[in-house]
Amino acid sequence: MAPCRRKDPRRPGPAAPPLPWALLIALAGAGAVVCQPRFALPVRIDSIAASGDSLLLAGGSCLYKLHPALGRPPSGQLQLAPAGAQDCAQPAGTHSKLLLPDPERGRLLTGWTLHGGSCQVRLLGNLTALSNQSEVVSCLPQGSTTGVLFAPQPNQGRLLALAATYSLPDTNLTCAPSASDADTVLTVRSLPDLGLIRGEFGTLKRAGANPLHFVDAFLWGAHLFFPYYPLPPAAHPSVAVLKSQKDPPVLSLFGELRLDCGARSTLLSSSLLGQAGWWAGVFSAGPGERRWDSTALCIFAMQDMEWLAGQRKEPAASCGSLLKINENRHCVILNNNMEPNCPEILYEIEEESSVFPKLVLDPVDSDYIYLSFANEVRRIQVANCNKYGSCKECLSAKDPHCGWCSLSKRCTLKGNCSHSNNSRDWVNISHEAGKCLTIQILLIGRNKIVVTAVGDVSALSKRHFVCIVKDTKTNRVLCKMEESQIMNCSCNLNNATLINRDISAVEVTLISDSRNLSETFQLKTCSRCISTGVCALCEIKHISPFVACKPDGSGQVQDDCHLFDKQGNVPATTASQTNATTQMSEPIRSISIEPLWISVLGKRDVVVKGENFSKASNITMVLTGTSGCKQDNIQVSKVLNDTHVRFSLPPRRKEAKSVCIKANGGKCSPPITVYYVSQPSCTKMEPNITWASGGRKITLFGRNFNVTDSVIISDDQRLNFTVSGCPGSTSPCSFLTPDVSLSKGSKIVNVSLKVENVLIPCIKLQYCPDPIFIDYQLHTEMDPHLELKLYKKNDILDISENEIGVTLTHMMNGTLLETIIFSVQNITKTPDRSTILCKVKREKPGKIELSTVKVWVRLGNFTQEIQKKSLHKYLYVLTLLPILLLGVIVVAIIVTRYKSKQLTRKLSQQIELLECEIRKKIRDGFAELQMDQLDVVDSFGTVPFLDYKHFALRTFFPEAGGFASIFIEDMHTNVSRSRDPRRKDESLTMLHALICNKNFLVTLIHTLEKQKNFSVKDRCLFASFLTIALQSKLVYLTHILEVLTRDLMEQSSNTQPKLMLRRTESVVEKLLTNWMSVCLSGFLRETVGEPFYKLVTALNQRINKGPVDVITCKALYTLNEDWLLWQVTEFKPVALNVFFEKIPENESTDTCLDMQVKVLDCDTIEQAKEKIFQAFLNKNGSLYGLQLSEIGLELQSGAQQKELLDIDGSSVILEDGITKLNTIGHYEISNGTTIKVFKKKTNFTPDVEYSNEHCHLILPDSEEPQGAMHKGKQKFEVKEMYLTKLLSTKVAIHLVVENLFKSIWSLPNNKAPVAIKYFFDFLDAQAESKKITDPDVVHIWKTNSLPLRFWVNILKNPQFVFDIKKTPHIDGCLSVIAQAFMDAFSLTEQQLGKDAPTNKLLYAKDIPLYKEEVKAYYKAIRDLPLLPSEVEEFLTQESKKHENEFNEEVALTEIYKYIAKYYDEILSKLDREWGLEDAQKDLLHIKALFDEKKKCKWM
């Protein structure tokens, strides 16, 4: 649907003018509508109707309810296709047959070809079906169905009278309303059940054998009218008139009459003009007739039709039309005398598709009408008013929709004129055109001008009137006068100035209050004629220079001085010409015109064949169309001879035109119809490939090829061929391809259609090399029946049998004995060649010697003699083949032995070198493992902890960061809001109180979890929303957690109790994770936070000690084998002397700005900046003051400085186009080099991300080191040689890891965190109550609830706790540590082999020690005492500590969304549960409050 500028919807357009002032019948042509909103269906439109404030469209199996402006999505949509159908075209053959609104009762009647012609009664609002009845409407795709609603008596219910075509000739499909009645054409049915009225009066049958096609149905007075025409169309269409009887309430045939509209046998459209008492129909000639007047509009008086129908019961009475208008899809306006004006073209359809015969007015704005064609409906204006330039033209057009808008000074629709409610601002045809307000100038004497306002001057002020006269050339004011009354504003002008032609035009302006009227007058002067003495008549009459010469006595007007002599007589030459034109010659007669079909571009050479052309003069062709009243008079281009003349027809719009020829001012010859059609276009070409020699027949498919002058074949290398056009063929069009020279391969050329020097692109054509025929076989065994097989190389030409011509010539001693033409039978294709089978029966007897024949093949312009392969060549080859084969074998043996010895020698050398290299790598790795140590920075400043709000939200919503902004509010806003009771939301307050009802909340959670579409993600979100909503009521939340955990144990005990709490698949499992996060946030910050941050810092230091590829993030030192950079091991450290530029952001006097920083020669510039920044932080304990992207590095080399960048002009570009990032080694920076850190001025590029077109140390997505494919020989590298780097990294951070683990399972001051002690005791109690004696079950419960649900989540996500950024490499290393942490809590003994993953083997020896510590940790917690009051006191303190941290109202709103989504299920569950009656009432009240808020758009 295309958007469109719309006028103010608050001001509806004017009501439709009363008929018969206007009659709109159909549309085409090139309108001036600027924008037309549109709506497209997937299939063709079958039915259209308007009702109330909506437009109804039906097509295929779909029904749409649209907004009248078509600028919005459909307000209603319905598809009747069965389940599994993908679009409106299914099932095939489905069409809409009835679309009848009943706005009085809010109903809509729809009919479809489905189910034998089903009909439904629907609600007009939401299209819901009230009833459905099969076998009602026509089930035939080409059948017709019309219906009308009527009431037999005023107070009775309405009935449906339905006329339909239930059978068609040449088809076996019938769909009669009853199985035993095939002649029924009209039925009467009751509403809304659509039941057939019983008895013989419920149906009407056709009398003849031919089926009837019904066009319309309407109610006039007490009679129902059904216009129709028989199939196939006969001489005249007819109308059946039915009368409604009150008792019984049935219909009876009142009469029939034929409709005479000039012997046109088809009725296209019908329209009842109720206010005028007329009926209008669009009639057309037979389908095969195409004339310029084949379609016409005829109007009939309804009273006459009613009277004639009552006189005769058979359709013998003929009703003549009041008015017949030859019509060709235009808008025709009639005046009071029923006289049509010039047809007006509102809109032209570019596509070649017929217009839907039924037009519908916009039900809201009558300035618009709906135009339907094919599968699209468009909304266009009912008139093109803007084409009238003046008030007089606007009102003289007599268009009832158009009027003159005095404010905008243009002709518009009333709705497009601002403040048009004032009758003086917009006037239409009710005002005479002569009353348009204009300016008139009168001349008194020779230099005085009087300005007068003429027309309806009532709107002008009588108190103030100003007129101004200016020279348009110099903009000089010639005169300005103010008068107290309208008119008589005079100015005195210099006559001498006018005679000298200093003034060519004047602008006259009238000002009256807000009205400003201005006109320009061009001066017509005889001053020059008077001064030269040529125009004596003007001199005698003393005509003023401002006007043309007055008419003389003969009534002729002197516009040009040279037309008159001194006495004012017409010169003799003019008189003689006049006498010559009055002489009569023999009449001319036109017989034919060639061509008859012309494109809208016109035609330069049109030849008319006739008689007496050479003796005639002033031969003119008169073109009369239906798109306007103006005729085209075209002078003859050339008289070829007495019987042929040539004309040049101008471009015109597409329509049929009447053409006649006249000469010497005589009468026109009998008319001939010429057809203007749209430009040709192509849709398909067969075949779309040809051979280079040309001559192949190509067929184009499309439209209007008969107006094509020629077919042009061209390419980009100045190739241009013109081939013959397609005379007389609309489609398809065939031509033969010309020959084209091909240098190599194939060539694509353009095929265009030439129409009047305009090239219209068609389809691409491919030229390929000529086919290659390699051999043939001639079989003469069954003489005189010969069989010939041709062998051809395979190609893509796809040659058919009828394109090949095969000829055999039988020669003897140079004499041609016989020529045999073969018939191609078939072509078979194999993977290596194609075989063409040809057969023929000889006429001459005698034997054919194979050596005396020649075979020729012809394809279009290509001709080739096929050479027979010689058998002697094969014999020589077979003789030499064994000798050559033996020689090759001997040479191969010698070369192979030599190469083998050489390869063995080289392989031995390489193995020795490889052994030495492997020994060195193993020794270096062992030495590094024993000697290397990590200098962990103990003083790393303040640990960057996140505040509680951000920590909680990141653990509650790990994958939905967007929730942070909606749950965190300004504290001052929260306080003021919570303390002001008037600001509290009643619905949220009641909802909070309701979820504080433990029985309701538990029931709610269980009900939600039973819903199939309540996904795992929904359960986690609901648990997090509930945690935030009850943040200030942790004691209550803990009770809910206990109840839900017990319920979960009841579910798990039936199957696998050890699997409980292992996954997050229920609300209680996510709720436990959140509860642990809330209760252990203090313990995490006070005890575990610092060791954890030290681990992250130690990992970063260890990783950065060796090479790190900035693209793949792989490093030499790591804990994870997947992130091991084993390809690059050679590097060296470089010590840089770095000094920082002094900046305003860091003016501290204690800051050290000069320092030495160690980097690696393989580091990129960005990596070097990060290490320099980290060194500054370690040295000063604070940041530099700028972001990393805001600084740059500058190399200081004597007096020269050079900025260091990752990518610059010196960057290395590898052979495959990949750019290598610059490193410290690239700039040849050595130890002691001075580097300056400076602040960039512009072009900050934070977080630079490189694509696959860049590389650092290794190629992206490759196991090869960078440069392996570009530097020739490379060292042999094996990944497993560098697994010791994993072990060295593990040893370096071992103490840090152990300290972290001990801080987690330690008991500070011999006291466990209250939450852990409480929940572990709860699990012990539950196991004891359920008589679970297996200690492993309780151990697994504790492990799943604490380490798995909380600690592992923290260990793998340090960004939940600290304000840091986690890199993918750090994530991989922390995953290894977290796996070791969880293995320590496992009860199963791991049996690891040599093939076990390195991540498991790395901590294999440490796991048993950790397991013992875990068991001791669990035992110590169980032995500790815990008072119940201590738990409640701890939870109360935590609730107060985090009060007003979050926006609880947002959480409550999100909880209600789930309640509203499953409201019916929740209410049903509450109704079944005992004791929840009050909760049920509260929930109903809460829903009412929320619904009220939603109506007011508060949510």
Coordinates of N, CA and C in Angstrom, one line a residue, residues 741-860:
S741 N 30.6 -12.3 -35.5 CA 31.9 -12.8 -35.3 C 32.2 -12.9 -33.8
L742 N 32.7 -14.1 -33.4 CA 33.1 -14.3 -32.0 C 34.6 -14.5 -31.9
S743 N 35.2 -13.7 -31.1 CA 36.7 -13.9 -30.9 C 37.0 -15.1 -30.1
K744 N 36.3 -15.2 -28.9 CA 36.4 -16.4 -28.1 C 35.2 -16.5 -27.2
G745 N 34.9 -17.8 -26.9 CA 33.8 -18.0 -26.0 C 32.4 -17.5 -26.6
S746 N 31.6 -17.1 -25.7 CA 30.2 -16.7 -26.1 C 30.1 -15.2 -26.0
K747 N 29.0 -14.6 -26.4 CA 28.7 -13.2 -26.4 C 27.2 -13.0 -26.0
I748 N 27.0 -12.0 -25.2 CA 25.6 -11.6 -24.8 C 25.3 -10.4 -25.6
V749 N 24.2 -10.4 -26.3 CA 23.7 -9.2 -27.1 C 22.3 -8.8 -26.6
N750 N 22.0 -7.6 -26.9 CA 20.7 -7.0 -26.4 C 19.7 -7.1 -27.6
V751 N 18.5 -7.5 -27.3 CA 17.5 -7.6 -28.3 C 16.5 -6.4 -27.9
S752 N 16.3 -5.5 -28.8 CA 15.4 -4.4 -28.6 C 14.4 -4.3 -29.7
L753 N 13.3 -3.6 -29.4 CA 12.2 -3.4 -30.3 C 12.2 -1.9 -30.7
K754 N 12.3 -1.6 -32.0 CA 12.3 -0.2 -32.4 C 10.9 0.2 -32.8
V755 N 10.5 1.3 -32.2 CA 9.2 1.8 -32.5 C 9.4 3.3 -32.7
E756 N 9.3 3.8 -33.9 CA 9.4 5.3 -34.1 C 10.7 5.9 -33.5
N757 N 11.8 5.3 -33.8 CA 13.1 5.7 -33.4 C 13.3 5.6 -31.9
V758 N 12.4 4.9 -31.2 CA 12.5 4.6 -29.8 C 12.9 3.1 -29.6
L759 N 14.0 2.9 -28.9 CA 14.4 1.5 -28.6 C 13.8 1.0 -27.3
I760 N 13.1 -0.1 -27.3 CA 12.5 -0.6 -26.1 C 13.2 -1.9 -25.8
P761 N 13.9 -2.0 -24.6 CA 14.7 -3.2 -24.3 C 13.8 -4.4 -24.2
C762 N 14.3 -5.5 -24.7 CA 13.5 -6.7 -24.7 C 14.2 -7.7 -23.8
I763 N 14.9 -8.7 -24.3 CA 15.5 -9.8 -23.5 C 16.9 -10.0 -24.1
K764 N 17.8 -10.5 -23.3 CA 19.2 -10.8 -23.7 C 19.2 -12.1 -24.5
L765 N 20.1 -12.1 -25.5 CA 20.3 -13.2 -26.4 C 21.8 -13.6 -26.4
Q766 N 22.0 -14.9 -26.2 CA 23.4 -15.4 -26.1 C 23.9 -16.0 -27.5
Y767 N 25.0 -15.5 -27.9 CA 25.7 -16.1 -29.1 C 26.8 -17.1 -28.7
C768 N 26.7 -18.3 -29.2 CA 27.8 -19.3 -28.9 C 28.4 -19.7 -30.2
P769 N 29.6 -20.3 -30.1 CA 30.3 -20.8 -31.3 C 29.4 -21.8 -32.1
D770 N 29.7 -21.9 -33.4 CA 28.9 -22.8 -34.2 C 29.1 -24.2 -33.7
P771 N 28.1 -25.1 -34.0 CA 28.2 -26.5 -33.5 C 29.3 -27.2 -34.3
I772 N 29.9 -28.2 -33.7 CA 31.1 -28.9 -34.3 C 30.6 -30.4 -34.5
F773 N 30.6 -30.8 -35.8 CA 30.2 -32.1 -36.2 C 31.5 -32.9 -36.4
I774 N 31.7 -34.0 -35.8 CA 33.0 -34.7 -35.8 C 33.0 -36.0 -36.6
D775 N 31.9 -36.6 -36.9 CA 31.9 -37.8 -37.7 C 30.5 -38.2 -38.1
Y776 N 30.4 -39.1 -39.0 CA 29.1 -39.7 -39.4 C 29.3 -41.1 -39.8
Q777 N 28.1 -41.8 -39.8 CA 28.1 -43.2 -40.2 C 26.9 -43.4 -41.1
L778 N 27.1 -44.0 -42.3 CA 26.1 -44.2 -43.3 C 25.8 -45.7 -43.4
H779 N 24.6 -46.1 -43.2 CA 24.2 -47.5 -43.3 C 23.3 -47.7 -44.5
T780 N 23.8 -48.6 -45.4 CA 23.1 -48.9 -46.7 C 22.7 -50.3 -46.8
E781 N 22.7 -51.0 -45.7 CA 22.3 -52.4 -45.7 C 20.8 -52.6 -46.1
M782 N 20.0 -51.7 -45.8 CA 18.5 -51.8 -46.1 C 18.2 -51.0 -47.3
D783 N 19.1 -50.8 -48.3 CA 18.8 -50.0 -49.5 C 17.5 -50.5 -50.1
P784 N 16.5 -49.6 -50.5 CA 16.7 -48.1 -50.7 C 16.5 -47.3 -49.4
H785 N 16.3 -47.9 -48.2 CA 16.1 -47.2 -47.0 C 17.5 -46.9 -46.4
L786 N 17.9 -45.7 -46.3 CA 19.2 -45.3 -45.8 C 19.1 -44.7 -44.4
E787 N 20.1 -45.0 -43.6 CA 20.1 -44.5 -42.3 C 21.5 -43.8 -42.1
L788 N 21.4 -42.5 -41.6 CA 22.7 -41.7 -41.4 C 22.7 -41.2 -40.0
K789 N 23.8 -41.5 -39.4 CA 24.0 -41.0 -38.0 C 25.1 -39.9 -38.0
L790 N 24.8 -38.8 -37.5 CA 25.8 -37.7 -37.3 C 26.2 -37.6 -35.9
Y791 N 27.5 -37.3 -35.7 CA 28.0 -37.2 -34.3 C 28.5 -35.7 -34.1
K792 N 28.1 -35.1 -33.0 CA 28.3 -33.7 -32.8 C 28.8 -33.6 -31.3
K793 N 29.8 -32.6 -31.1 CA 30.2 -32.3 -29.8 C 29.1 -31.7 -29.0
N794 N 29.0 -32.0 -27.7 CA 28.0 -31.5 -26.9 C 28.2 -30.0 -26.7
D795 N 27.1 -29.2 -26.7 CA 27.1 -27.8 -26.5 C 25.8 -27.4 -25.8
I796 N 25.6 -26.1 -25.6 CA 24.4 -25.7 -24.9 C 23.4 -25.0 -25.9
L797 N 23.5 -25.3 -27.2 CA 22.6 -24.7 -28.2 C 21.2 -25.3 -28.1
D798 N 21.0 -26.5 -27.6 CA 19.7 -27.2 -27.5 C 19.0 -27.1 -28.9
I799 N 19.7 -27.7 -29.9 CA 19.2 -27.8 -31.3 C 18.0 -28.8 -31.4
S800 N 17.0 -28.4 -32.1 CA 15.8 -29.3 -32.2 C 15.9 -30.0 -33.6
E801 N 15.1 -31.0 -33.8 CA 15.2 -31.8 -35.1 C 14.8 -31.0 -36.3
N802 N 13.8 -30.0 -36.2 CA 13.4 -29.3 -37.3 C 14.3 -28.2 -37.7
E803 N 15.4 -27.9 -36.9 CA 16.3 -26.9 -37.3 C 17.5 -27.4 -38.1
I804 N 17.6 -28.7 -38.2 CA 18.8 -29.3 -38.9 C 18.4 -29.8 -40.3
G805 N 19.2 -29.4 -41.3 CA 19.0 -29.9 -42.6 C 20.2 -30.7 -43.0
V806 N 20.0 -31.9 -43.5 CA 21.1 -32.9 -43.8 C 21.0 -33.3 -45.3
T807 N 22.1 -33.1 -46.0 CA 22.1 -33.4 -47.5 C 23.3 -34.3 -47.8
L808 N 23.1 -35.4 -48.6 CA 24.1 -36.3 -49.0 C 24.3 -36.2 -50.5
T809 N 25.5 -35.9 -51.0 CA 25.8 -35.9 -52.4 C 26.6 -37.1 -52.8
H810 N 26.1 -37.8 -53.9 CA 26.8 -39.0 -54.4 C 27.5 -38.5 -55.7
M811 N 28.9 -38.5 -55.6 CA 29.7 -38.1 -56.7 C 30.4 -39.3 -57.4
M812 N 30.7 -39.2 -58.7 CA 31.5 -40.2 -59.4 C 32.3 -39.5 -60.5
N813 N 33.6 -39.5 -60.3 CA 34.6 -38.9 -61.2 C 34.2 -37.4 -61.5
G814 N 33.9 -36.8 -60.4 CA 33.6 -35.3 -60.4 C 32.2 -35.0 -60.9
T815 N 31.4 -36.1 -61.2 CA 30.0 -35.8 -61.7 C 29.0 -36.1 -60.6
L816 N 28.1 -35.2 -60.4 CA 27.1 -35.4 -59.4 C 26.0 -36.4 -59.9
L817 N 26.0 -37.5 -59.2 CA 25.0 -38.5 -59.6 C 23.7 -38.4 -58.9
E818 N 23.7 -38.0 -57.6 CA 22.5 -38.0 -56.9 C 22.6 -37.1 -55.7
T819 N 21.6 -36.4 -55.3 CA 21.5 -35.6 -54.1 C 20.3 -36.1 -53.3
I820 N 20.6 -36.5 -52.1 CA 19.7 -37.1 -51.1 C 19.5 -36.2 -49.9
I821 N 18.2 -35.8 -49.7 CA 17.9 -35.0 -48.5 C 17.3 -35.9 -47.4
F822 N 18.0 -35.9 -46.3 CA 17.5 -36.7 -45.2 C 16.6 -36.0 -44.3
S823 N 15.8 -36.8 -43.6 CA 14.8 -36.3 -42.6 C 15.4 -36.7 -41.2
V824 N 15.5 -35.7 -40.3 CA 16.1 -35.9 -39.0 C 15.0 -36.5 -38.1
Q825 N 15.3 -37.7 -37.5 CA 14.3 -38.4 -36.7 C 14.4 -38.0 -35.2
N826 N 15.5 -38.0 -34.7 CA 15.7 -37.7 -33.3 C 17.1 -37.3 -33.0
I827 N 17.3 -36.7 -31.8 CA 18.7 -36.4 -31.3 C 18.8 -36.9 -29.9
T828 N 19.8 -37.8 -29.7 CA 20.1 -38.3 -28.4 C 21.5 -37.8 -27.9
K829 N 21.5 -37.6 -26.6 CA 22.7 -37.0 -26.0 C 23.3 -37.9 -25.0
T830 N 24.6 -38.1 -25.1 CA 25.4 -38.9 -24.2 C 26.4 -37.9 -23.5
P831 N 27.1 -38.4 -22.5 CA 28.1 -37.5 -21.8 C 29.2 -36.9 -22.7
D832 N 29.6 -37.7 -23.7 CA 30.7 -37.2 -24.5 C 30.3 -36.6 -25.9
R833 N 29.1 -36.9 -26.4 CA 28.7 -36.4 -27.7 C 27.2 -36.6 -27.9
S834 N 26.7 -36.0 -29.0 CA 25.3 -36.1 -29.4 C 25.2 -36.8 -30.7
T835 N 24.2 -37.7 -30.8 CA 24.0 -38.4 -32.0 C 22.7 -38.0 -32.7
I836 N 22.7 -37.7 -34.0 CA 21.6 -37.2 -34.8 C 21.2 -38.3 -35.7
L837 N 20.1 -38.9 -35.6 CA 19.6 -40.0 -36.4 C 18.8 -39.4 -37.6
C838 N 19.2 -39.8 -38.8 CA 18.5 -39.3 -40.0 C 18.2 -40.5 -40.9
K839 N 17.0 -40.4 -41.6 CA 16.5 -41.5 -42.4 C 15.9 -40.9 -43.7
V840 N 16.0 -41.8 -44.8 CA 15.4 -41.4 -46.0 C 15.2 -42.6 -46.9
K841 N 14.3 -42.5 -47.8 CA 14.1 -43.6 -48.8 C 14.5 -43.1 -50.2
R842 N 15.5 -43.8 -50.8 CA 16.0 -43.4 -52.1 C 15.0 -43.6 -53.2
E843 N 15.1 -42.7 -54.2 CA 14.3 -42.9 -55.3 C 15.0 -43.6 -56.5
K844 N 16.4 -43.4 -56.6 CA 17.2 -44.0 -57.6 C 17.7 -45.3 -57.1
P845 N 17.7 -46.4 -58.0 CA 18.3 -47.6 -57.5 C 19.9 -47.6 -57.7
G846 N 20.6 -48.5 -57.2 CA 22.0 -48.6 -57.3 C 22.7 -48.5 -56.0
K847 N 23.9 -49.1 -56.1 CA 24.7 -49.2 -54.8 C 25.5 -47.9 -54.6
I848 N 25.7 -47.5 -53.4 CA 26.4 -46.3 -53.0 C 27.7 -46.7 -52.4
E849 N 28.8 -46.2 -53.0 CA 30.1 -46.4 -52.4 C 30.4 -45.3 -51.4
L850 N 30.8 -45.7 -50.2 CA 30.9 -44.8 -49.1 C 32.0 -43.8 -49.4
S851 N 33.0 -44.2 -50.2 CA 34.1 -43.2 -50.5 C 33.7 -42.2 -51.5
T852 N 32.5 -42.3 -52.1 CA 32.1 -41.3 -53.1 C 31.0 -40.4 -52.6
V853 N 30.8 -40.3 -51.3 CA 29.7 -39.5 -50.8 C 30.3 -38.3 -50.0
K854 N 29.5 -37.3 -50.0 CA 29.8 -36.1 -49.1 C 28.5 -35.8 -48.3
V855 N 28.7 -35.5 -47.0 CA 27.6 -35.2 -46.1 C 27.7 -33.8 -45.7
W856 N 26.6 -33.0 -46.0 CA 26.5 -31.6 -45.6 C 25.4 -31.4 -44.6
V857 N 25.7 -30.6 -43.6 CA 24.7 -30.2 -42.6 C 24.5 -28.7 -42.6
R858 N 23.2 -28.3 -42.4 CA 22.9 -26.9 -42.5 C 22.0 -26.5 -41.3
L859 N 22.4 -25.5 -40.5 CA 21.6 -24.9 -39.5 C 21.5 -23.4 -39.7
G860 N 20.4 -22.9 -40.2 CA 20.3 -21.5 -40.5 C 21.3 -21.1 -41.6

